[in-house]
Coordinates of N, CA and C in Angstrom, one line a residue:
M1 N 68.3 -41.6 126.3 CA 67.2 -41.6 125.3 C 67.8 -42.3 124.1
F2 N 68.9 -41.8 123.5 CA 69.4 -42.4 122.3 C 70.6 -43.2 122.7
K3 N 70.6 -44.5 122.4 CA 71.6 -45.5 122.9 C 73.0 -45.1 122.5
K4 N 73.2 -44.7 121.3 CA 74.5 -44.4 120.8 C 74.9 -43.0 120.7
A5 N 74.1 -42.1 121.4 CA 74.4 -40.7 121.3 C 75.8 -40.3 121.8
E6 N 76.2 -40.8 122.9 CA 77.5 -40.4 123.5 C 78.6 -40.8 122.5
K7 N 78.5 -42.0 122.0 CA 79.6 -42.4 121.0 C 79.6 -41.5 119.8
H8 N 78.4 -41.2 119.3 CA 78.4 -40.3 118.1 C 78.9 -38.9 118.4
I9 N 78.5 -38.4 119.5 CA 79.0 -37.0 119.9 C 80.5 -37.0 120.0
K10 N 81.1 -38.0 120.7 CA 82.5 -38.1 120.8 C 83.2 -38.2 119.5
N11 N 82.7 -39.0 118.6 CA 83.2 -39.1 117.2 C 83.2 -37.7 116.5
L12 N 82.0 -37.0 116.6 CA 81.9 -35.7 116.0 C 82.9 -34.7 116.5
R13 N 83.1 -34.7 117.8 CA 84.0 -33.8 118.4 C 85.5 -34.1 118.0
T14 N 85.8 -35.4 117.9 CA 87.1 -35.8 117.4 C 87.4 -35.3 116.0
L15 N 86.3 -35.2 115.2 CA 86.4 -34.7 113.9 C 86.4 -33.1 113.8
G16 N 86.3 -32.5 115.0 CA 86.3 -31.0 115.1 C 85.0 -30.4 115.1
A17 N 83.9 -31.1 115.2 CA 82.6 -30.6 115.2 C 82.3 -30.0 116.5
I18 N 81.5 -28.9 116.5 CA 80.9 -28.4 117.8 C 79.5 -28.9 117.9
V19 N 79.3 -29.6 119.0 CA 78.0 -30.2 119.3 C 77.2 -29.4 120.3
L20 N 76.1 -28.9 120.0 CA 75.3 -28.1 120.9 C 73.9 -28.9 121.2
H21 N 73.4 -28.7 122.3 CA 72.1 -29.4 122.7 C 71.1 -28.3 123.1
E22 N 69.8 -28.7 122.9 CA 68.7 -27.9 123.4 C 68.7 -26.5 122.7
I23 N 69.0 -26.5 121.4 CA 68.9 -25.3 120.6 C 67.5 -25.2 120.0
D24 N 66.8 -24.1 120.2 CA 65.5 -23.9 119.6 C 65.7 -23.4 118.2
A25 N 65.3 -24.2 117.2 CA 65.5 -23.8 115.8 C 64.8 -22.5 115.4
T26 N 63.8 -22.1 116.2 CA 63.1 -20.9 115.9 C 63.6 -19.6 116.6
T27 N 64.6 -19.8 117.4 CA 65.3 -18.6 118.1 C 66.8 -18.8 118.1
M28 N 67.3 -19.7 117.3 CA 68.8 -20.1 117.3 C 69.7 -18.9 117.1
K29 N 69.3 -17.9 116.3 CA 70.2 -16.8 116.1 C 70.6 -16.0 117.4
N30 N 69.7 -16.2 118.4 CA 69.9 -15.5 119.7 C 70.6 -16.3 120.7
D31 N 70.9 -17.6 120.4 CA 71.5 -18.5 121.4 C 73.0 -18.0 121.6
L32 N 73.4 -17.9 122.9 CA 74.7 -17.4 123.2 C 75.8 -18.1 122.5
N33 N 75.7 -19.4 122.2 CA 76.7 -20.1 121.5 C 76.7 -19.8 120.0
L34 N 75.7 -19.1 119.5 CA 75.6 -18.9 118.0 C 75.6 -17.4 117.6
V35 N 75.4 -16.5 118.6 CA 75.3 -15.1 118.3 C 76.5 -14.7 117.5
G36 N 76.3 -14.0 116.3 CA 77.3 -13.5 115.5 C 78.0 -14.5 114.6
K37 N 77.6 -15.8 114.7 CA 78.2 -16.8 113.8 C 77.5 -16.8 112.5
V38 N 78.3 -17.2 111.5 CA 77.8 -17.2 110.1 C 78.2 -18.6 109.6
F39 N 77.3 -19.2 108.8 CA 77.5 -20.6 108.3 C 77.3 -20.7 106.8
D40 N 78.1 -21.6 106.2 CA 77.9 -21.9 104.8 C 76.8 -22.9 104.5
R41 N 76.5 -23.7 105.5 CA 75.4 -24.7 105.4 C 74.7 -24.8 106.8
I42 N 73.3 -24.7 106.7 CA 72.5 -24.9 107.9 C 71.5 -26.0 107.5
I43 N 71.5 -27.1 108.2 CA 70.7 -28.3 107.8 C 69.7 -28.7 108.8
F44 N 68.5 -29.0 108.4 CA 67.5 -29.5 109.3 C 66.9 -30.7 108.6
N45 N 67.2 -31.9 109.1 CA 66.6 -33.1 108.6 C 65.3 -33.5 109.2
F46 N 64.3 -33.6 108.4 CA 63.0 -34.0 108.9 C 62.5 -33.2 110.1
P47 N 62.3 -31.9 109.9 CA 61.7 -31.1 111.0 C 60.3 -31.6 111.4
H48 N 60.0 -31.5 112.6 CA 58.7 -32.0 113.1 C 58.5 -31.4 114.5
A49 N 57.3 -30.8 114.7 CA 56.9 -30.1 115.9 C 56.4 -31.0 117.0
G50 N 56.3 -32.3 116.7 CA 55.8 -33.2 117.7 C 54.4 -33.7 117.4
F51 N 54.0 -34.7 118.1 CA 52.7 -35.4 117.8 C 51.6 -34.7 118.6
I52 N 50.8 -33.9 118.0 CA 49.8 -33.1 118.6 C 48.4 -33.4 118.0
G53 N 48.3 -34.4 117.2 CA 47.1 -34.8 116.5 C 47.4 -35.4 115.2
H54 N 46.4 -35.7 114.4 CA 46.6 -36.3 113.1 C 47.4 -35.4 112.1
E55 N 48.4 -36.0 111.4 CA 49.3 -35.2 110.6 C 48.5 -34.4 109.5
N56 N 47.3 -34.9 109.1 CA 46.6 -34.2 108.0 C 45.6 -33.2 108.5
N57 N 45.6 -32.9 109.9 CA 44.8 -31.9 110.5 C 45.3 -30.5 110.1
K58 N 44.5 -29.6 109.7 CA 45.0 -28.3 109.3 C 45.7 -27.6 110.4
R59 N 45.2 -27.7 111.6 CA 45.9 -27.1 112.8 C 47.3 -27.6 113.0
V60 N 47.4 -29.0 112.9 CA 48.7 -29.6 113.1 C 49.6 -29.2 112.0
I61 N 49.2 -29.2 110.8 CA 50.0 -28.7 109.6 C 50.5 -27.3 109.9
E62 N 49.7 -26.4 110.4 CA 50.1 -25.0 110.7 C 51.1 -25.0 111.8
V63 N 51.0 -25.9 112.8 CA 52.0 -25.9 113.9 C 53.4 -26.3 113.3
H64 N 53.4 -27.3 112.4 CA 54.7 -27.7 111.7 C 55.2 -26.5 110.9
R65 N 54.3 -25.9 110.2 CA 54.7 -24.7 109.3 C 55.3 -23.6 110.2
T66 N 54.8 -23.4 111.3 CA 55.3 -22.3 112.2 C 56.7 -22.7 112.6
L67 N 57.0 -23.9 113.0 CA 58.3 -24.4 113.3 C 59.3 -24.1 112.1
V68 N 58.9 -24.5 110.9 CA 59.8 -24.4 109.8 C 60.0 -22.9 109.4
R69 N 58.9 -22.1 109.5 CA 59.0 -20.7 109.2 C 60.0 -20.1 110.2
G70 N 59.9 -20.4 111.4 CA 60.8 -19.8 112.4 C 62.3 -20.2 112.2
F71 N 62.4 -21.5 111.8 CA 63.8 -22.0 111.4 C 64.3 -21.2 110.2
F72 N 63.5 -21.1 109.2 CA 64.0 -20.4 108.0 C 64.4 -18.9 108.3
K73 N 63.5 -18.3 109.1 CA 63.8 -16.9 109.5 C 65.2 -16.8 110.2
N74 N 65.4 -17.6 111.2 CA 66.7 -17.6 111.9 C 67.8 -18.0 111.0
A75 N 67.7 -19.1 110.3 CA 68.8 -19.6 109.4 C 69.1 -18.5 108.4
S76 N 68.2 -17.8 107.8 CA 68.5 -16.8 106.8 C 69.4 -15.7 107.3
M77 N 69.3 -15.4 108.6 CA 70.1 -14.4 109.2 C 71.5 -14.9 109.7
M78 N 71.7 -16.2 109.5 CA 73.0 -16.8 110.0 C 73.8 -17.4 108.8
L79 N 73.3 -17.1 107.6 CA 74.0 -17.6 106.4 C 75.1 -16.7 105.9
S80 N 76.2 -17.3 105.4 CA 77.2 -16.5 104.7 C 76.5 -16.0 103.4
A81 N 77.2 -15.2 102.6 CA 76.6 -14.6 101.4 C 76.3 -15.7 100.4
Q82 N 77.1 -16.8 100.3 CA 76.9 -17.9 99.4 C 76.3 -19.1 100.1
G83 N 75.9 -18.9 101.3 CA 75.4 -20.1 102.1 C 74.1 -20.7 101.6
E84 N 73.8 -21.9 102.1 CA 72.6 -22.6 101.8 C 71.9 -23.2 103.0
V85 N 70.6 -23.2 103.0 CA 69.9 -23.9 104.0 C 69.3 -25.2 103.3
H86 N 69.6 -26.3 104.0 CA 69.1 -27.6 103.4 C 68.0 -28.2 104.4
V87 N 66.9 -28.6 103.9 CA 65.9 -29.2 104.7 C 65.5 -30.5 104.0
T88 N 65.6 -31.6 104.7 CA 65.2 -32.9 104.2 C 63.8 -33.2 104.7
H89 N 62.9 -33.5 103.8 CA 61.5 -33.6 104.2 C 60.7 -34.6 103.4
K90 N 59.7 -35.1 103.9 CA 58.8 -36.0 103.2 C 58.0 -35.2 102.1
T91 N 57.8 -35.8 101.0 CA 57.2 -35.1 99.9 C 55.7 -35.6 99.6
T92 N 55.2 -36.5 100.4 CA 53.9 -37.1 100.2 C 52.9 -36.3 101.0
N93 N 51.6 -36.5 100.7 CA 50.6 -35.9 101.5 C 50.6 -36.5 103.0
P94 N 50.4 -35.8 104.0 CA 50.1 -34.3 104.1 C 51.3 -33.4 104.2
F95 N 52.5 -34.0 104.2 CA 53.8 -33.3 104.4 C 54.0 -32.2 103.3
N96 N 53.6 -32.5 102.1 CA 53.8 -31.6 101.0 C 52.9 -30.3 101.2
K97 N 51.9 -30.4 102.1 CA 51.1 -29.2 102.4 C 51.8 -28.2 103.3
W98 N 53.0 -28.6 103.8 CA 53.8 -27.6 104.6 C 54.3 -26.5 103.7
N99 N 54.5 -26.8 102.4 CA 54.9 -25.8 101.4 C 56.2 -25.1 101.8
L100 N 57.3 -25.9 101.8 CA 58.6 -25.3 102.3 C 59.0 -24.1 101.4
A101 N 58.8 -24.2 100.1 CA 59.3 -23.1 99.3 C 58.6 -21.8 99.6
Q102 N 57.3 -21.8 99.9 CA 56.6 -20.6 100.3 C 57.1 -20.1 101.6
L103 N 57.3 -21.0 102.6 CA 57.8 -20.5 103.9 C 59.2 -19.9 103.8
A104 N 60.0 -20.5 103.0 CA 61.4 -19.9 102.8 C 61.3 -18.6 102.1
N105 N 60.5 -18.5 101.1 CA 60.3 -17.2 100.3 C 59.9 -16.1 101.2
E106 N 59.0 -16.4 102.2 CA 58.5 -15.3 103.1 C 59.6 -14.6 103.9
V107 N 60.8 -15.3 104.0 CA 61.9 -14.7 104.8 C 63.1 -14.4 104.0
G108 N 62.9 -14.4 102.6 CA 64.0 -14.0 101.8 C 64.9 -15.1 101.3
L109 N 64.4 -16.3 101.3 CA 65.1 -17.5 100.8 C 64.4 -18.0 99.5
K110 N 65.2 -18.5 98.6 CA 64.5 -19.1 97.4 C 65.0 -20.6 97.3
L111 N 64.1 -21.4 96.7 CA 64.5 -22.8 96.4 C 65.4 -22.8 95.2
I112 N 66.6 -23.4 95.4 CA 67.5 -23.5 94.3 C 67.7 -24.9 93.7
E113 N 67.3 -25.9 94.5 CA 67.5 -27.3 94.1 C 66.7 -28.2 94.9
T114 N 66.1 -29.3 94.3 CA 65.5 -30.3 95.0 C 66.1 -31.7 94.6
Q115 N 66.5 -32.5 95.5 CA 67.1 -33.8 95.2 C 66.3 -34.9 95.9
D116 N 65.9 -36.0 95.2 CA 65.3 -37.1 95.9 C 66.3 -37.6 97.0
F117 N 65.7 -37.9 98.2 CA 66.5 -38.4 99.3 C 66.3 -39.9 99.4
H118 N 67.5 -40.6 99.3 CA 67.6 -42.0 99.5 C 68.5 -42.3 100.6
I119 N 68.1 -42.9 101.7 CA 68.9 -43.0 102.9 C 70.2 -43.8 102.6
E120 N 70.1 -44.7 101.7 CA 71.3 -45.5 101.3 C 72.4 -44.7 100.8
D121 N 72.1 -43.4 100.3 CA 73.2 -42.5 99.9 C 73.9 -41.9 101.0
Y122 N 73.5 -42.1 102.2 CA 74.1 -41.5 103.4 C 74.5 -42.6 104.4
P123 N 75.6 -43.3 104.1 CA 76.0 -44.4 105.0 C 76.2 -43.9 106.5
G124 N 75.6 -44.7 107.4 CA 75.7 -44.3 108.8 C 74.5 -43.4 109.3
Y125 N 73.8 -42.8 108.4 CA 72.7 -42.0 108.8 C 71.5 -42.8 109.2
R126 N 71.0 -42.5 110.4 CA 69.8 -43.2 110.9 C 68.8 -42.2 111.3
N127 N 67.6 -42.2 110.7 CA 66.6 -41.3 111.2 C 66.0 -41.8 112.4
K128 N 65.7 -40.9 113.4 CA 65.2 -41.3 114.7 C 64.0 -40.4 115.1
R129 N 63.1 -41.0 115.8 CA 62.1 -40.2 116.5 C 62.7 -39.4 117.6
G130 N 62.3 -38.2 117.9 CA 63.0 -37.4 118.8 C 62.4 -37.4 120.2
N131 N 61.2 -38.0 120.4 CA 60.6 -37.8 121.7 C 59.5 -38.9 121.9
G132 N 59.1 -39.1 123.2 CA 58.1 -40.1 123.5 C 58.6 -41.5 123.6
G133 N 57.6 -42.4 123.7 CA 57.9 -43.8 124.0 C 58.7 -44.5 122.8
K134 N 58.6 -43.9 121.6 CA 59.3 -44.5 120.5 C 60.6 -43.7 120.1
A135 N 61.1 -42.8 121.0 CA 62.3 -42.1 120.8 C 63.4 -43.2 120.6
D136 N 64.3 -42.9 119.7 CA 65.5 -43.7 119.3 C 65.0 -44.8 118.3
K137 N 63.8 -44.8 117.9 CA 63.3 -45.7 116.9 C 63.2 -45.0 115.6
P138 N 63.4 -45.6 114.5 CA 63.3 -45.0 113.2 C 61.8 -44.7 112.9
F139 N 61.6 -43.7 112.0 CA 60.2 -43.5 111.5 C 60.2 -43.7 110.0
P140 N 59.1 -44.1 109.4 CA 59.0 -44.4 108.0 C 59.3 -43.1 107.2
L141 N 60.3 -43.2 106.3 CA 60.7 -42.0 105.5 C 59.7 -41.8 104.3
G142 N 59.3 -42.9 103.7 CA 58.5 -42.8 102.5 C 59.3 -42.0 101.4
E143 N 58.5 -41.3 100.5 CA 59.2 -40.5 99.5 C 59.6 -39.2 100.2
S144 N 60.9 -38.8 100.0 CA 61.5 -37.7 100.7 C 62.4 -37.0 99.7
A145 N 62.7 -35.7 100.0 CA 63.7 -35.0 99.2 C 64.5 -34.0 100.1
K146 N 65.6 -33.6 99.6 CA 66.4 -32.6 100.2 C 66.2 -31.3 99.4
F147 N 65.7 -30.3 100.1 CA 65.4 -29.0 99.5 C 66.5 -28.1 99.9
K148 N 67.1 -27.4 98.9 CA 68.2 -26.5 99.1 C 67.7 -25.0 98.8
F149 N 68.0 -24.2 99.7 CA 67.6 -22.8 99.6 C 68.8 -21.8 99.7
A150 N 68.7 -20.7 99.1 CA 69.8 -19.7 99.2 C 69.1 -18.3 99.4
K151 N 69.9 -17.3 99.8 CA 69.3 -16.0 100.0 C 68.9 -15.4 98.6
I152 N 67.8 -14.7 98.6 CA 67.4 -14.0 97.4 C 68.3 -12.8 97.2
K153 N 68.9 -12.7 96.0 CA 69.8 -11.6 95.8 C 69.0 -10.3 95.5
A154 N 69.4 -9.2 96.2 CA 68.7 -7.9 96.0 C 68.9 -7.3 94.7

């Protein structure tokens, strides 16, 4: 599917990274490879639940929100005390209707910082479609930002 995947995975493993496949972001805390693990950073770049209709359709927006809500719920339980969840996401309509800060807040995370995302600040990063006939092709980023979240202190 992805032409350079094997090369990138090999490079990551050489650098000491653990590479896992087919992890469901909405149930990842229960994955046998991740149970009991705690992380300082959990990152999800450009979450997307797939193409199931027009992006501005309320039902489609809710499907995407359900994905992100499930991710935040799981990630919040896998963070170290000072850990952060980073989500890079488009900021224009209709993507801004996902309301990431609200979804994070529902599971005990708060927005601590937002930074404009410029792909040129990340040499070597290539955004890719994840499925379908256009998999391995880039998608238009448009205006995007990195949203950083941390646990709400009790």
